[in-house]
Amino acid sequence: MNTALSFLAGLIFGIGLLVSGMTNPAKVQGFLDLAGAWDPSLALVMAGAIGVAVAAFAVAKRRHDTWLGSPMLLPAATHIDKRLIGGSALFGAGWGLAGICPGPALVLLGTASGKGAVFFVAMLAGMGVFEWVERSWRTS
Amino acid sequence: MAIDFNAFTPLTALAGGALIGLSAAMLILFNGRIAGISGVLGGLLRPRAGDVGWRVAFVAGLLMAPLIWQLVVLLPASRWLTVSEYTTVALITVRQIDASAALLVAAGLLVGIGTRYGAGCTSGHGVCGLSRLSLRSLAATLTFMAAGFATVYVMRHVFNWA
């Protein structure tokens, strides 16, 4: 049940990205290009998503378990540190360079796009670098 | 700043955004999990017992979205025609990646490393974090937005790349 709903959630997420045009890197870069011909669409995608999700998270915050009885795992971290800001800055730079973030990267991979696969493999490698550095820190 | 009204698609942006919000709502209310794509993927790189199935299922849903969406819009019902014309065009443009392979490798590495150190991406911080009213996610979102704006500015208006 959990797994089936999770699949459905991923599917709806991907269709949302397709419908909104956010799987098109040119459209994302059109939003990030404030000094050029600006396409505000991405801001409305965020507004539409937050408009729906804000109600769900308001409900989730008041509960200890989910509607299916499993534990509600809301993030506990609240600190704003160098890792958060530095990591987000690196992510933003990569996002600007290609116009692709992790969600669209998966959808593009699902269209059997060769270039989408190149980006996806590089992104996984980047995540792998993080895991490797973190583990060697902990063991040293 | 000048709005490009030919490129601006407010209705599909809002509708697609609402679907993304619905997905995030489902995942938190049924599974108790944050629909943050980099976090879902990152968790698969350090798998823990009982924590793999929902991640694989969510990723599989994202991967199959283009196929299933294509099947839905190509259903042989006349009322779907204008929608399917739209999405046929949309699906063609979807696969249009102009960046070179070398640029994609650099960008992919930055996105992979950055989202893990920053503990989230556009979905985890931008959609779910802001919906949770998290100041930490607001700080992350403002940072990656600013970095994205700056990067595209330098690419397009300093170096005159596409």
mmCIF file of N, CA and C in Angstrom, chain B residues 77-136:
data_model
loop_
_atom_site.group_PDB
_atom_site.id
_atom_site.type_symbol
_atom_site.label_atom_id
_atom_site.label_comp_id
_atom_site.label_asym_id
_atom_site.label_seq_id
_atom_site.Cartn_x
_atom_site.Cartn_y
_atom_site.Cartn_z
ATOM 1 N N ALA B 77 -9.984 9.920 -28.114
ATOM 2 C CA ALA B 77 -11.246 10.624 -27.846
ATOM 3 C C ALA B 77 -11.124 12.025 -28.434
ATOM 4 N N SER B 78 -12.131 12.439 -29.176
ATOM 5 C CA SER B 78 -12.014 13.689 -29.930
ATOM 6 C C SER B 78 -11.834 14.888 -28.998
ATOM 7 N N ARG B 79 -12.426 14.814 -27.810
ATOM 8 C CA ARG B 79 -12.311 15.957 -26.901
ATOM 9 C C ARG B 79 -10.871 16.178 -26.450
ATOM 10 N N TRP B 80 -10.054 15.139 -26.571
ATOM 11 C CA TRP B 80 -8.665 15.260 -26.126
ATOM 12 C C TRP B 80 -7.769 15.937 -27.177
ATOM 13 N N LEU B 81 -8.333 16.146 -28.349
ATOM 14 C CA LEU B 81 -7.497 16.528 -29.482
ATOM 15 C C LEU B 81 -6.610 17.745 -29.209
ATOM 16 N N THR B 82 -7.230 18.818 -28.757
ATOM 17 C CA THR B 82 -6.409 20.019 -28.589
ATOM 18 C C THR B 82 -5.370 19.815 -27.493
ATOM 19 N N VAL B 83 -5.759 19.076 -26.460
ATOM 20 C CA VAL B 83 -4.811 18.801 -25.384
ATOM 21 C C VAL B 83 -3.651 17.969 -25.922
ATOM 22 N N SER B 84 -3.985 16.973 -26.742
ATOM 23 C CA SER B 84 -2.924 16.092 -27.238
ATOM 24 C C SER B 84 -2.018 16.839 -28.212
ATOM 25 N N GLU B 85 -2.603 17.742 -28.971
ATOM 26 C CA GLU B 85 -1.752 18.553 -29.855
ATOM 27 C C GLU B 85 -0.767 19.349 -29.015
ATOM 28 N N TYR B 86 -1.296 19.907 -27.951
ATOM 29 C CA TYR B 86 -0.432 20.684 -27.064
ATOM 30 C C TYR B 86 0.672 19.816 -26.472
ATOM 31 N N THR B 87 0.274 18.652 -25.954
ATOM 32 C CA THR B 87 1.268 17.840 -25.249
ATOM 33 C C THR B 87 2.229 17.152 -26.199
ATOM 34 N N THR B 88 1.762 16.876 -27.437
ATOM 35 C CA THR B 88 2.696 16.313 -28.405
ATOM 36 C C THR B 88 3.838 17.299 -28.606
ATOM 37 N N VAL B 89 3.472 18.557 -28.768
ATOM 38 C CA VAL B 89 4.492 19.595 -28.895
ATOM 39 C C VAL B 89 5.329 19.655 -27.620
ATOM 40 N N ALA B 90 4.627 19.600 -26.479
ATOM 41 C CA ALA B 90 5.328 19.701 -25.194
ATOM 42 C C ALA B 90 6.317 18.560 -25.024
ATOM 43 N N LEU B 91 5.901 17.358 -25.422
ATOM 44 C CA LEU B 91 6.781 16.207 -25.233
ATOM 45 C C LEU B 91 7.982 16.246 -26.170
ATOM 46 N N ILE B 92 7.794 16.890 -27.325
ATOM 47 C CA ILE B 92 8.951 17.027 -28.214
ATOM 48 C C ILE B 92 9.932 18.026 -27.602
ATOM 49 N N THR B 93 9.390 19.152 -27.103
ATOM 50 C CA THR B 93 10.288 20.159 -26.535
ATOM 51 C C THR B 93 10.919 19.658 -25.234
ATOM 52 N N VAL B 94 10.207 18.761 -24.546
ATOM 53 C CA VAL B 94 10.716 18.224 -23.290
ATOM 54 C C VAL B 94 12.111 17.626 -23.459
ATOM 55 N N ARG B 95 12.321 16.949 -24.571
ATOM 56 C CA ARG B 95 13.585 16.241 -24.751
ATOM 57 C C ARG B 95 14.664 17.127 -25.360
ATOM 58 N N GLN B 96 14.296 18.375 -25.611
ATOM 59 C CA GLN B 96 15.238 19.285 -26.249
ATOM 60 C C GLN B 96 16.227 19.811 -25.208
ATOM 61 N N ILE B 97 17.425 19.217 -25.154
ATOM 62 C CA ILE B 97 18.458 19.711 -24.240
ATOM 63 C C ILE B 97 19.546 20.331 -25.090
ATOM 64 N N ASP B 98 19.709 21.641 -24.966
ATOM 65 C CA ASP B 98 20.647 22.350 -25.838
ATOM 66 C C ASP B 98 22.087 22.291 -25.332
ATOM 67 N N ALA B 99 22.263 22.097 -24.021
ATOM 68 C CA ALA B 99 23.605 22.130 -23.442
ATOM 69 C C ALA B 99 24.469 21.000 -24.014
ATOM 70 N N SER B 100 25.783 21.253 -24.146
ATOM 71 C CA SER B 100 26.708 20.220 -24.619
ATOM 72 C C SER B 100 26.878 19.162 -23.536
ATOM 73 N N ALA B 101 27.378 17.985 -23.950
ATOM 74 C CA ALA B 101 27.574 16.894 -22.988
ATOM 75 C C ALA B 101 28.537 17.318 -21.873
ATOM 76 N N ALA B 102 29.598 18.062 -22.243
ATOM 77 C CA ALA B 102 30.581 18.485 -21.237
ATOM 78 C C ALA B 102 29.923 19.401 -20.198
ATOM 79 N N LEU B 103 29.087 20.321 -20.681
ATOM 80 C CA LEU B 103 28.393 21.236 -19.765
ATOM 81 C C LEU B 103 27.423 20.458 -18.871
ATOM 82 N N LEU B 104 26.770 19.430 -19.451
ATOM 83 C CA LEU B 104 25.828 18.622 -18.671
ATOM 84 C C LEU B 104 26.543 17.847 -17.571
ATOM 85 N N VAL B 105 27.757 17.372 -17.867
ATOM 86 C CA VAL B 105 28.526 16.653 -16.848
ATOM 87 C C VAL B 105 28.878 17.602 -15.704
ATOM 88 N N ALA B 106 29.367 18.799 -16.049
ATOM 89 C CA ALA B 106 29.723 19.782 -15.007
ATOM 90 C C ALA B 106 28.482 20.153 -14.186
ATOM 91 N N ALA B 107 27.380 20.421 -14.881
ATOM 92 C CA ALA B 107 26.157 20.827 -14.194
ATOM 93 C C ALA B 107 25.630 19.695 -13.314
ATOM 94 N N GLY B 108 25.645 18.470 -13.847
ATOM 95 C CA GLY B 108 25.156 17.323 -13.095
ATOM 96 C C GLY B 108 25.960 17.095 -11.818
ATOM 97 N N LEU B 109 27.289 17.207 -11.931
ATOM 98 C CA LEU B 109 28.140 17.034 -10.740
ATOM 99 C C LEU B 109 27.801 18.089 -9.688
ATOM 100 N N LEU B 110 27.676 19.354 -10.129
ATOM 101 C CA LEU B 110 27.351 20.434 -9.190
ATOM 102 C C LEU B 110 25.987 20.192 -8.530
ATOM 103 N N VAL B 111 25.001 19.764 -9.327
ATOM 104 C CA VAL B 111 23.664 19.525 -8.776
ATOM 105 C C VAL B 111 23.717 18.363 -7.773
ATOM 106 N N GLY B 112 24.457 17.307 -8.116
ATOM 107 C CA GLY B 112 24.548 16.138 -7.234
ATOM 108 C C GLY B 112 25.213 16.474 -5.912
ATOM 109 N N ILE B 113 26.383 17.103 -5.982
ATOM 110 C CA ILE B 113 27.115 17.448 -4.756
ATOM 111 C C ILE B 113 26.345 18.505 -3.958
ATOM 112 N N GLY B 114 25.879 19.545 -4.662
ATOM 113 C CA GLY B 114 25.226 20.675 -3.992
ATOM 114 C C GLY B 114 23.944 20.275 -3.279
ATOM 115 N N THR B 115 23.111 19.438 -3.930
ATOM 116 C CA THR B 115 21.839 19.087 -3.295
ATOM 117 C C THR B 115 22.048 18.213 -2.072
ATOM 118 N N ARG B 116 23.124 17.409 -2.048
ATOM 119 C CA ARG B 116 23.362 16.561 -0.877
ATOM 120 C C ARG B 116 23.918 17.387 0.277
ATOM 121 N N TYR B 117 24.901 18.269 -0.009
ATOM 122 C CA TYR B 117 25.400 19.130 1.068
ATOM 123 C C TYR B 117 24.324 20.096 1.548
ATOM 124 N N GLY B 118 23.521 20.604 0.605
ATOM 125 C CA GLY B 118 22.457 21.537 0.962
ATOM 126 C C GLY B 118 21.217 20.832 1.471
ATOM 127 N N ALA B 119 21.234 19.491 1.473
ATOM 128 C CA ALA B 119 20.134 18.663 1.999
ATOM 129 C C ALA B 119 18.793 18.958 1.339
ATOM 130 N N GLY B 120 18.838 19.237 0.019
ATOM 131 C CA GLY B 120 17.563 19.418 -0.666
ATOM 132 C C GLY B 120 17.686 20.184 -1.961
ATOM 133 N N CYS B 121 16.639 20.119 -2.767
ATOM 134 C CA CYS B 121 16.669 20.801 -4.059
ATOM 135 C C CYS B 121 15.390 21.621 -4.226
ATOM 136 N N THR B 122 15.003 21.845 -5.460
ATOM 137 C CA THR B 122 13.820 22.642 -5.773
ATOM 138 C C THR B 122 12.559 22.059 -5.130
ATOM 139 N N SER B 123 12.498 20.723 -5.065
ATOM 140 C CA SER B 123 11.303 20.082 -4.502
ATOM 141 C C SER B 123 11.376 19.999 -2.975
ATOM 142 N N GLY B 124 12.492 19.511 -2.441
ATOM 143 C CA GLY B 124 12.594 19.321 -0.998
ATOM 144 C C GLY B 124 12.565 20.625 -0.217
ATOM 145 N N HIS B 125 13.391 21.585 -0.644
ATOM 146 C CA HIS B 125 13.399 22.893 0.023
ATOM 147 C C HIS B 125 12.350 23.825 -0.585
ATOM 148 N N GLY B 126 12.340 23.894 -1.926
ATOM 149 C CA GLY B 126 11.516 24.887 -2.614
ATOM 150 C C GLY B 126 10.027 24.647 -2.458
ATOM 151 N N VAL B 127 9.579 23.398 -2.635
ATOM 152 C CA VAL B 127 8.145 23.111 -2.529
ATOM 153 C C VAL B 127 7.784 22.661 -1.107
ATOM 154 N N CYS B 128 8.397 21.557 -0.652
ATOM 155 C CA CYS B 128 7.998 21.006 0.653
ATOM 156 C C CYS B 128 8.445 21.905 1.802
ATOM 157 N N GLY B 129 9.693 22.385 1.747
ATOM 158 C CA GLY B 129 10.220 23.199 2.833
ATOM 159 C C GLY B 129 9.436 24.495 3.011
ATOM 160 N N LEU B 130 9.166 25.182 1.902
ATOM 161 C CA LEU B 130 8.404 26.428 2.000
ATOM 162 C C LEU B 130 6.976 26.134 2.468
ATOM 163 N N SER B 131 6.414 24.992 2.041
ATOM 164 C CA SER B 131 5.062 24.623 2.485
ATOM 165 C C SER B 131 5.028 24.306 3.979
ATOM 166 N N ARG B 132 6.176 23.842 4.523
ATOM 167 C CA ARG B 132 6.270 23.580 5.970
ATOM 168 C C ARG B 132 6.546 24.854 6.733
ATOM 169 N N LEU B 133 6.757 25.983 6.004
ATOM 170 C CA LEU B 133 7.122 27.270 6.600
ATOM 171 C C LEU B 133 8.456 27.174 7.345
ATOM 172 N N SER B 134 9.417 26.441 6.716
ATOM 173 C CA SER B 134 10.737 26.260 7.319
ATOM 174 C C SER B 134 11.673 27.396 6.897
ATOM 175 N N LEU B 135 12.250 28.091 7.880
ATOM 176 C CA LEU B 135 13.187 29.180 7.578
ATOM 177 C C LEU B 135 14.455 28.637 6.943
ATOM 178 N N ARG B 136 14.872 27.435 7.390
ATOM 179 C CA ARG B 136 16.054 26.789 6.829
ATOM 180 C C ARG B 136 15.866 26.543 5.329
#
